[in-house]
Amino acid sequence: VSVLLPTLGVSSLVLLSIGYLAGRYREGSAVSNRWTPALLAGGLSLPSLAAAQVNPTFSDLNEAVDEARTIIQSERKQLVSQGLALTAEEGAAFWPVYDKYMLDMKAASDLRVKVITDYAANYNNLTDTLAKQLITDYLKHQEKVLKLRKSYLGKFRKAIPEVKLARFYQIENKL
């Protein structure tokens, strides 16, 4: 597992299990078991501690999603901490900003989960109209994430040096 961490990220590994559960749940249905894990794992990796808008087809997985997100948030913070090696003073300034940043990422995360679960639920009968809406929502998600990252740049700059800030944004990009 530790060999895969740099490539997949902890969140992807944890959420592969949720994807597997979703695949098992959908066994024998129209949704292919080999695609469901990838769809769910890819979409659920952003942090959020509250329940996302999961497609009703996967509503019985809400508890598993919440559990995985709690684990992911803890693992993510550990990876950021290890990657940045902050001094006590830097940490005192950085972590409150980081915690607020992660809370603000929740809305974008919820939209991504909705897009992924809607796609998975409609995989074999996807219409042009729904596909267009999913693409629009996906791009809204990307815009929200970029806007948040830009809006927090100044706040993070006040907390840590530029070299560590660049490292943080690289870590964020990989998680």
mmCIF file of N, CA, C and O in Angstrom, residues 53-138:
data_model
loop_
_atom_site.group_PDB
_atom_site.id
_atom_site.type_symbol
_atom_site.label_atom_id
_atom_site.label_comp_id
_atom_site.label_asym_id
_atom_site.label_seq_id
_atom_site.Cartn_x
_atom_site.Cartn_y
_atom_site.Cartn_z
ATOM 1 N N GLN A 53 -24.460 15.108 -1.603
ATOM 2 C CA GLN A 53 -25.681 14.804 -2.328
ATOM 3 C C GLN A 53 -25.419 13.583 -3.193
ATOM 4 O O GLN A 53 -25.078 13.684 -4.353
ATOM 5 N N VAL A 54 -25.537 12.415 -2.612
ATOM 6 C CA VAL A 54 -25.291 11.170 -3.315
ATOM 7 C C VAL A 54 -26.544 10.806 -4.095
ATOM 8 O O VAL A 54 -27.663 10.980 -3.620
ATOM 9 N N ASN A 55 -26.352 10.297 -5.292
ATOM 10 C CA ASN A 55 -27.479 9.841 -6.094
ATOM 11 C C ASN A 55 -28.278 8.832 -5.276
ATOM 12 O O ASN A 55 -27.704 7.982 -4.601
ATOM 13 N N PRO A 56 -29.626 8.900 -5.327
ATOM 14 C CA PRO A 56 -30.458 7.995 -4.533
ATOM 15 C C PRO A 56 -30.146 6.515 -4.741
ATOM 16 O O PRO A 56 -30.342 5.703 -3.840
ATOM 17 N N THR A 57 -29.631 6.154 -5.917
ATOM 18 C CA THR A 57 -29.261 4.769 -6.181
ATOM 19 C C THR A 57 -28.237 4.269 -5.177
ATOM 20 O O THR A 57 -28.214 3.107 -4.811
ATOM 21 N N PHE A 58 -27.366 5.173 -4.698
ATOM 22 C CA PHE A 58 -26.299 4.809 -3.771
ATOM 23 C C PHE A 58 -26.542 5.359 -2.371
ATOM 24 O O PHE A 58 -25.622 5.448 -1.571
ATOM 25 N N SER A 59 -27.785 5.706 -2.051
ATOM 26 C CA SER A 59 -28.071 6.345 -0.766
ATOM 27 C C SER A 59 -27.724 5.459 0.430
ATOM 28 O O SER A 59 -27.385 5.971 1.495
ATOM 29 N N ASP A 60 -27.759 4.164 0.257
ATOM 30 C CA ASP A 60 -27.401 3.285 1.370
ATOM 31 C C ASP A 60 -25.895 3.274 1.639
ATOM 32 O O ASP A 60 -25.436 2.697 2.614
ATOM 33 N N LEU A 61 -25.126 3.951 0.813
ATOM 34 C CA LEU A 61 -23.683 4.061 1.015
ATOM 35 C C LEU A 61 -23.294 5.356 1.739
ATOM 36 O O LEU A 61 -22.110 5.599 1.965
ATOM 37 N N ASN A 62 -24.270 6.193 2.108
ATOM 38 C CA ASN A 62 -23.965 7.464 2.763
ATOM 39 C C ASN A 62 -23.104 7.289 4.005
ATOM 40 O O ASN A 62 -22.154 8.039 4.224
ATOM 41 N N GLU A 63 -23.423 6.292 4.819
ATOM 42 C CA GLU A 63 -22.651 6.068 6.037
ATOM 43 C C GLU A 63 -21.211 5.687 5.707
ATOM 44 O O GLU A 63 -20.264 6.178 6.336
ATOM 45 N N ALA A 64 -21.030 4.841 4.726
ATOM 46 C CA ALA A 64 -19.676 4.441 4.315
ATOM 47 C C ALA A 64 -18.901 5.621 3.753
ATOM 48 O O ALA A 64 -17.713 5.779 4.015
ATOM 49 N N VAL A 65 -19.576 6.469 2.997
ATOM 50 C CA VAL A 65 -18.937 7.668 2.449
ATOM 51 C C VAL A 65 -18.499 8.586 3.585
ATOM 52 O O VAL A 65 -17.362 9.078 3.605
ATOM 53 N N ASP A 66 -19.373 8.816 4.540
ATOM 54 C CA ASP A 66 -19.032 9.672 5.683
ATOM 55 C C ASP A 66 -17.860 9.111 6.478
ATOM 56 O O ASP A 66 -16.957 9.850 6.879
ATOM 57 N N GLU A 67 -17.871 7.802 6.690
ATOM 58 C CA GLU A 67 -16.778 7.149 7.419
ATOM 59 C C GLU A 67 -15.456 7.318 6.677
ATOM 60 O O GLU A 67 -14.432 7.661 7.268
ATOM 61 N N ALA A 68 -15.488 7.073 5.388
ATOM 62 C CA ALA A 68 -14.272 7.196 4.582
ATOM 63 C C ALA A 68 -13.767 8.628 4.575
ATOM 64 O O ALA A 68 -12.565 8.869 4.656
ATOM 65 N N ARG A 69 -14.672 9.578 4.512
ATOM 66 C CA ARG A 69 -14.265 10.988 4.499
ATOM 67 C C ARG A 69 -13.612 11.386 5.816
ATOM 68 O O ARG A 69 -12.672 12.171 5.826
ATOM 69 N N THR A 70 -14.075 10.855 6.908
ATOM 70 C CA THR A 70 -13.459 11.133 8.209
ATOM 71 C C THR A 70 -12.032 10.591 8.224
ATOM 72 O O THR A 70 -11.101 11.283 8.650
ATOM 73 N N ILE A 71 -11.861 9.381 7.733
ATOM 74 C CA ILE A 71 -10.532 8.774 7.658
ATOM 75 C C ILE A 71 -9.641 9.582 6.717
ATOM 76 O O ILE A 71 -8.487 9.881 7.030
ATOM 77 N N ILE A 72 -10.182 9.933 5.574
ATOM 78 C CA ILE A 72 -9.422 10.685 4.581
ATOM 79 C C ILE A 72 -8.948 12.018 5.140
ATOM 80 O O ILE A 72 -7.807 12.413 4.953
ATOM 81 N N GLN A 73 -9.838 12.716 5.826
ATOM 82 C CA GLN A 73 -9.471 14.019 6.385
ATOM 83 C C GLN A 73 -8.302 13.878 7.350
ATOM 84 O O GLN A 73 -7.364 14.667 7.323
ATOM 85 N N SER A 74 -8.334 12.872 8.185
ATOM 86 C CA SER A 74 -7.249 12.637 9.132
ATOM 87 C C SER A 74 -5.952 12.289 8.402
ATOM 88 O O SER A 74 -4.893 12.840 8.711
ATOM 89 N N GLU A 75 -6.034 11.377 7.448
ATOM 90 C CA GLU A 75 -4.860 10.978 6.673
ATOM 91 C C GLU A 75 -4.303 12.144 5.873
ATOM 92 O O GLU A 75 -3.087 12.321 5.776
ATOM 93 N N ARG A 76 -5.178 12.921 5.302
ATOM 94 C CA ARG A 76 -4.780 14.069 4.494
ATOM 95 C C ARG A 76 -4.002 15.066 5.335
ATOM 96 O O ARG A 76 -2.954 15.557 4.927
ATOM 97 N N LYS A 77 -4.518 15.351 6.512
ATOM 98 C CA LYS A 77 -3.851 16.315 7.394
ATOM 99 C C LYS A 77 -2.476 15.790 7.805
ATOM 100 O O LYS A 77 -1.519 16.549 7.882
ATOM 101 N N GLN A 78 -2.375 14.490 8.049
ATOM 102 C CA GLN A 78 -1.080 13.887 8.381
ATOM 103 C C GLN A 78 -0.091 14.033 7.234
ATOM 104 O O GLN A 78 1.074 14.369 7.453
ATOM 105 N N LEU A 79 -0.544 13.774 6.024
ATOM 106 C CA LEU A 79 0.331 13.893 4.861
ATOM 107 C C LEU A 79 0.791 15.335 4.650
ATOM 108 O O LEU A 79 1.957 15.580 4.330
ATOM 109 N N VAL A 80 -0.122 16.277 4.818
ATOM 110 C CA VAL A 80 0.242 17.692 4.699
ATOM 111 C C VAL A 80 1.252 18.056 5.781
ATOM 112 O O VAL A 80 2.267 18.706 5.507
ATOM 113 N N SER A 81 1.010 17.608 6.989
ATOM 114 C CA SER A 81 1.915 17.889 8.104
ATOM 115 C C SER A 81 3.307 17.329 7.831
ATOM 116 O O SER A 81 4.313 18.021 8.016
ATOM 117 N N GLN A 82 3.378 16.097 7.390
ATOM 118 C CA GLN A 82 4.673 15.477 7.089
ATOM 119 C C GLN A 82 5.357 16.161 5.914
ATOM 120 O O GLN A 82 6.570 16.352 5.920
ATOM 121 N N GLY A 83 4.583 16.523 4.918
ATOM 122 C CA GLY A 83 5.144 17.145 3.721
ATOM 123 C C GLY A 83 5.676 18.540 3.950
ATOM 124 O O GLY A 83 6.639 18.958 3.308
ATOM 125 N N LEU A 84 5.062 19.278 4.863
ATOM 126 C CA LEU A 84 5.468 20.664 5.093
ATOM 127 C C LEU A 84 6.508 20.822 6.190
ATOM 128 O O LEU A 84 7.263 21.795 6.172
ATOM 129 N N ALA A 85 6.548 19.914 7.146
ATOM 130 C CA ALA A 85 7.493 20.008 8.272
ATOM 131 C C ALA A 85 7.512 21.434 8.841
ATOM 132 O O ALA A 85 8.537 22.105 8.854
ATOM 133 N N LEU A 86 6.367 21.868 9.326
ATOM 134 C CA LEU A 86 6.230 23.234 9.838
ATOM 135 C C LEU A 86 6.893 23.400 11.199
ATOM 136 O O LEU A 86 6.882 22.472 12.016
ATOM 137 N N THR A 87 7.426 24.587 11.424
ATOM 138 C CA THR A 87 7.903 24.917 12.761
ATOM 139 C C THR A 87 6.671 25.145 13.635
ATOM 140 O O THR A 87 5.546 25.258 13.127
ATOM 141 N N ALA A 88 6.879 25.240 14.939
ATOM 142 C CA ALA A 88 5.752 25.471 15.849
ATOM 143 C C ALA A 88 5.048 26.785 15.510
ATOM 144 O O ALA A 88 3.812 26.856 15.492
ATOM 145 N N GLU A 89 5.824 27.801 15.213
ATOM 146 C CA GLU A 89 5.246 29.114 14.875
ATOM 147 C C GLU A 89 4.462 29.053 13.557
ATOM 148 O O GLU A 89 3.360 29.581 13.459
ATOM 149 N N GLU A 90 5.034 28.394 12.555
ATOM 150 C CA GLU A 90 4.354 28.245 11.268
ATOM 151 C C GLU A 90 3.065 27.436 11.435
ATOM 152 O O GLU A 90 2.026 27.785 10.876
ATOM 153 N N GLY A 91 3.154 26.367 12.213
ATOM 154 C CA GLY A 91 1.986 25.525 12.449
ATOM 155 C C GLY A 91 0.856 26.279 13.129
ATOM 156 O O GLY A 91 -0.313 26.118 12.772
ATOM 157 N N ALA A 92 1.204 27.113 14.105
ATOM 158 C CA ALA A 92 0.191 27.904 14.815
ATOM 159 C C ALA A 92 -0.532 28.851 13.867
ATOM 160 O O ALA A 92 -1.726 29.118 14.034
ATOM 161 N N ALA A 93 0.169 29.341 12.862
ATOM 162 C CA ALA A 93 -0.453 30.244 11.892
ATOM 163 C C ALA A 93 -1.159 29.474 10.763
ATOM 164 O O ALA A 93 -2.203 29.903 10.265
ATOM 165 N N PHE A 94 -0.588 28.348 10.366
ATOM 166 C CA PHE A 94 -1.089 27.609 9.205
ATOM 167 C C PHE A 94 -2.342 26.787 9.476
ATOM 168 O O PHE A 94 -3.299 26.831 8.701
ATOM 169 N N TRP A 95 -2.357 26.000 10.565
ATOM 170 C CA TRP A 95 -3.433 25.026 10.763
ATOM 171 C C TRP A 95 -4.825 25.639 10.889
ATOM 172 O O TRP A 95 -5.784 25.070 10.326
ATOM 173 N N PRO A 96 -5.007 26.771 11.544
ATOM 174 C CA PRO A 96 -6.360 27.360 11.558
ATOM 175 C C PRO A 96 -6.835 27.764 10.152
ATOM 176 O O PRO A 96 -8.005 27.577 9.806
ATOM 177 N N VAL A 97 -5.917 28.285 9.338
ATOM 178 C CA VAL A 97 -6.267 28.649 7.957
ATOM 179 C C VAL A 97 -6.594 27.381 7.159
ATOM 180 O O VAL A 97 -7.579 27.336 6.420
ATOM 181 N N TYR A 98 -5.780 26.367 7.337
ATOM 182 C CA TYR A 98 -5.995 25.098 6.644
ATOM 183 C C TYR A 98 -7.355 24.497 7.012
ATOM 184 O O TYR A 98 -8.101 24.040 6.133
ATOM 185 N N ASP A 99 -7.675 24.486 8.291
ATOM 186 C CA ASP A 99 -8.954 23.916 8.730
ATOM 187 C C ASP A 99 -10.138 24.654 8.110
ATOM 188 O O ASP A 99 -11.108 24.036 7.666
ATOM 189 N N LYS A 100 -10.064 25.963 8.051
ATOM 190 C CA LYS A 100 -11.138 26.758 7.423
ATOM 191 C C LYS A 100 -11.195 26.468 5.923
ATOM 192 O O LYS A 100 -12.277 26.324 5.345
ATOM 193 N N TYR A 101 -10.037 26.383 5.304
ATOM 194 C CA TYR A 101 -9.936 26.059 3.880
ATOM 195 C C TYR A 101 -10.635 24.727 3.580
ATOM 196 O O TYR A 101 -11.411 24.609 2.629
ATOM 197 N N MET A 102 -10.360 23.722 4.408
ATOM 198 C CA MET A 102 -10.956 22.417 4.181
ATOM 199 C C MET A 102 -12.476 22.447 4.363
ATOM 200 O O MET A 102 -13.202 21.776 3.635
ATOM 201 N N LEU A 103 -12.946 23.231 5.313
ATOM 202 C CA LEU A 103 -14.401 23.374 5.481
ATOM 203 C C LEU A 103 -15.024 24.033 4.253
ATOM 204 O O LEU A 103 -16.107 23.646 3.806
ATOM 205 N N ASP A 104 -14.340 25.025 3.711
ATOM 206 C CA ASP A 104 -14.862 25.721 2.531
ATOM 207 C C ASP A 104 -14.840 24.851 1.279
ATOM 208 O O ASP A 104 -15.589 25.094 0.329
ATOM 209 N N MET A 105 -13.994 23.835 1.264
ATOM 210 C CA MET A 105 -13.944 22.931 0.113
ATOM 211 C C MET A 105 -15.137 21.973 0.087
ATOM 212 O O MET A 105 -15.377 21.293 -0.915
ATOM 213 N N LYS A 106 -15.906 21.927 1.152
ATOM 214 C CA LYS A 106 -17.020 20.996 1.275
ATOM 215 C C LYS A 106 -18.030 21.100 0.129
ATOM 216 O O LYS A 106 -18.416 20.094 -0.451
ATOM 217 N N ALA A 107 -18.445 22.301 -0.212
ATOM 218 C CA ALA A 107 -19.461 22.467 -1.263
ATOM 219 C C ALA A 107 -18.963 21.918 -2.599
ATOM 220 O O ALA A 107 -19.707 21.230 -3.312
ATOM 221 N N ALA A 108 -17.724 22.199 -2.930
ATOM 222 C CA ALA A 108 -17.167 21.681 -4.176
ATOM 223 C C ALA A 108 -17.102 20.157 -4.127
ATOM 224 O O ALA A 108 -17.395 19.476 -5.110
ATOM 225 N N SER A 109 -16.751 19.629 -2.985
ATOM 226 C CA SER A 109 -16.667 18.181 -2.821
ATOM 227 C C SER A 109 -18.036 17.530 -2.990
ATOM 228 O O SER A 109 -18.167 16.505 -3.648
ATOM 229 N N ASP A 110 -19.036 18.130 -2.402
ATOM 230 C CA ASP A 110 -20.382 17.574 -2.510
ATOM 231 C C ASP A 110 -20.865 17.548 -3.959
ATOM 232 O O ASP A 110 -21.487 16.579 -4.393
ATOM 233 N N LEU A 111 -20.569 18.600 -4.705
ATOM 234 C CA LEU A 111 -20.971 18.631 -6.109
ATOM 235 C C LEU A 111 -20.253 17.542 -6.896
ATOM 236 O O LEU A 111 -20.859 16.870 -7.735
ATOM 237 N N ARG A 112 -18.997 17.318 -6.605
ATOM 238 C CA ARG A 112 -18.251 16.279 -7.306
ATOM 239 C C ARG A 112 -18.829 14.895 -7.008
ATOM 240 O O ARG A 112 -18.969 14.064 -7.908
ATOM 241 N N VAL A 113 -19.164 14.648 -5.759
ATOM 242 C CA VAL A 113 -19.767 13.366 -5.386
ATOM 243 C C VAL A 113 -21.076 13.172 -6.145
ATOM 244 O O VAL A 113 -21.354 12.098 -6.673
ATOM 245 N N LYS A 114 -21.872 14.205 -6.222
ATOM 246 C CA LYS A 114 -23.151 14.120 -6.941
ATOM 247 C C LYS A 114 -22.924 13.791 -8.419
ATOM 248 O O LYS A 114 -23.610 12.926 -8.976
ATOM 249 N N VAL A 115 -21.980 14.470 -9.044
ATOM 250 C CA VAL A 115 -21.698 14.203 -10.456
ATOM 251 C C VAL A 115 -21.268 12.756 -10.661
ATOM 252 O O VAL A 115 -21.779 12.066 -11.551
ATOM 253 N N ILE A 116 -20.368 12.280 -9.820
ATOM 254 C CA ILE A 116 -19.853 10.919 -9.975
ATOM 255 C C ILE A 116 -20.946 9.880 -9.736
ATOM 256 O O ILE A 116 -21.082 8.920 -10.494
ATOM 257 N N THR A 117 -21.732 10.060 -8.686
ATOM 258 C CA THR A 117 -22.775 9.060 -8.402
ATOM 259 C C THR A 117 -23.913 9.127 -9.421
ATOM 260 O O THR A 117 -24.489 8.097 -9.757
ATOM 261 N N ASP A 118 -24.225 10.319 -9.927
ATOM 262 C CA ASP A 118 -25.229 10.418 -10.996
ATOM 263 C C ASP A 118 -24.743 9.691 -12.247
ATOM 264 O O ASP A 118 -25.501 8.975 -12.900
ATOM 265 N N TYR A 119 -23.467 9.873 -12.567
ATOM 266 C CA TYR A 119 -22.904 9.195 -13.728
ATOM 267 C C TYR A 119 -22.943 7.672 -13.534
ATOM 268 O O TYR A 119 -23.356 6.934 -14.434
ATOM 269 N N ALA A 120 -22.520 7.220 -12.368
ATOM 270 C CA ALA A 120 -22.510 5.783 -12.099
ATOM 271 C C ALA A 120 -23.917 5.196 -12.145
ATOM 272 O O ALA A 120 -24.127 4.113 -12.696
ATOM 273 N N ALA A 121 -24.882 5.915 -11.599
ATOM 274 C CA ALA A 121 -26.257 5.419 -11.565
ATOM 275 C C ALA A 121 -26.884 5.364 -12.957
ATOM 276 O O ALA A 121 -27.776 4.560 -13.213
ATOM 277 N N ASN A 122 -26.421 6.210 -13.851
ATOM 278 C CA ASN A 122 -27.008 6.295 -15.190
ATOM 279 C C ASN A 122 -26.059 5.809 -16.280
ATOM 280 O O ASN A 122 -26.256 6.126 -17.458
ATOM 281 N N TYR A 123 -25.052 5.061 -15.910
ATOM 282 C CA TYR A 123 -23.985 4.676 -16.819
ATOM 283 C C TYR A 123 -24.501 4.062 -18.134
ATOM 284 O O TYR A 123 -24.067 4.448 -19.210
ATOM 285 N N ASN A 124 -25.409 3.129 -18.064
ATOM 286 C CA ASN A 124 -25.866 2.435 -19.270
ATOM 287 C C ASN A 124 -27.019 3.111 -19.992
ATOM 288 O O ASN A 124 -27.366 2.704 -21.093
ATOM 289 N N ASN A 125 -27.613 4.107 -19.370
ATOM 290 C CA ASN A 125 -28.729 4.787 -20.042
ATOM 291 C C ASN A 125 -28.553 6.306 -19.989
ATOM 292 O O ASN A 125 -29.523 7.039 -19.853
ATOM 293 N N LEU A 126 -27.338 6.751 -20.139
ATOM 294 C CA LEU A 126 -27.019 8.172 -20.098
ATOM 295 C C LEU A 126 -27.544 8.868 -21.343
ATOM 296 O O LEU A 126 -27.275 8.431 -22.469
ATOM 297 N N THR A 127 -28.311 9.921 -21.127
ATOM 298 C CA THR A 127 -28.847 10.692 -22.251
ATOM 299 C C THR A 127 -27.923 11.878 -22.526
ATOM 300 O O THR A 127 -27.109 12.265 -21.685
ATOM 301 N N ASP A 128 -28.087 12.473 -23.698
ATOM 302 C CA ASP A 128 -27.305 13.670 -24.029
ATOM 303 C C ASP A 128 -27.596 14.802 -23.052
ATOM 304 O O ASP A 128 -26.694 15.528 -22.641
ATOM 305 N N THR A 129 -28.848 14.934 -22.648
ATOM 306 C CA THR A 129 -29.234 15.997 -21.719
ATOM 307 C C THR A 129 -28.553 15.812 -20.368
ATOM 308 O O THR A 129 -27.990 16.763 -19.817
ATOM 309 N N LEU A 130 -28.606 14.595 -19.848
ATOM 310 C CA LEU A 130 -27.959 14.337 -18.565
ATOM 311 C C LEU A 130 -26.442 14.458 -18.684
ATOM 312 O O LEU A 130 -25.788 15.014 -17.792
ATOM 313 N N ALA A 131 -25.867 13.967 -19.762
ATOM 314 C CA ALA A 131 -24.419 14.074 -19.970
ATOM 315 C C ALA A 131 -23.996 15.541 -19.993
ATOM 316 O O ALA A 131 -22.991 15.915 -19.381
ATOM 317 N N LYS A 132 -24.779 16.359 -20.669
ATOM 318 C CA LYS A 132 -24.477 17.800 -20.731
ATOM 319 C C LYS A 132 -24.520 18.418 -19.337
ATOM 320 O O LYS A 132 -23.649 19.204 -18.967
ATOM 321 N N GLN A 133 -25.516 18.046 -18.537
ATOM 322 C CA GLN A 133 -25.634 18.568 -17.176
ATOM 323 C C GLN A 133 -24.471 18.104 -16.301
ATOM 324 O O GLN A 133 -23.932 18.872 -15.505
ATOM 325 N N LEU A 134 -24.071 16.846 -16.454
ATOM 326 C CA LEU A 134 -22.948 16.317 -15.682
ATOM 327 C C LEU A 134 -21.653 17.054 -16.026
ATOM 328 O O LEU A 134 -20.862 17.385 -15.140
ATOM 329 N N ILE A 135 -21.445 17.336 -17.291
ATOM 330 C CA ILE A 135 -20.250 18.092 -17.708
ATOM 331 C C ILE A 135 -20.291 19.496 -17.131
ATOM 332 O O ILE A 135 -19.292 19.993 -16.597
ATOM 333 N N THR A 136 -21.446 20.135 -17.194
ATOM 334 C CA THR A 136 -21.605 21.484 -16.637
ATOM 335 C C THR A 136 -21.312 21.482 -15.141
ATOM 336 O O THR A 136 -20.578 22.344 -14.639
ATOM 337 N N ASP A 137 -21.868 20.515 -14.429
ATOM 338 C CA ASP A 137 -21.648 20.434 -12.984
ATOM 339 C C ASP A 137 -20.189 20.120 -12.655
ATOM 340 O O ASP A 137 -19.636 20.657 -11.699
ATOM 341 N N TYR A 138 -19.563 19.265 -13.450
ATOM 342 C CA TYR A 138 -18.148 18.953 -13.236
ATOM 343 C C TYR A 138 -17.301 20.216 -13.387
ATOM 344 O O TYR A 138 -16.411 20.487 -12.576
#
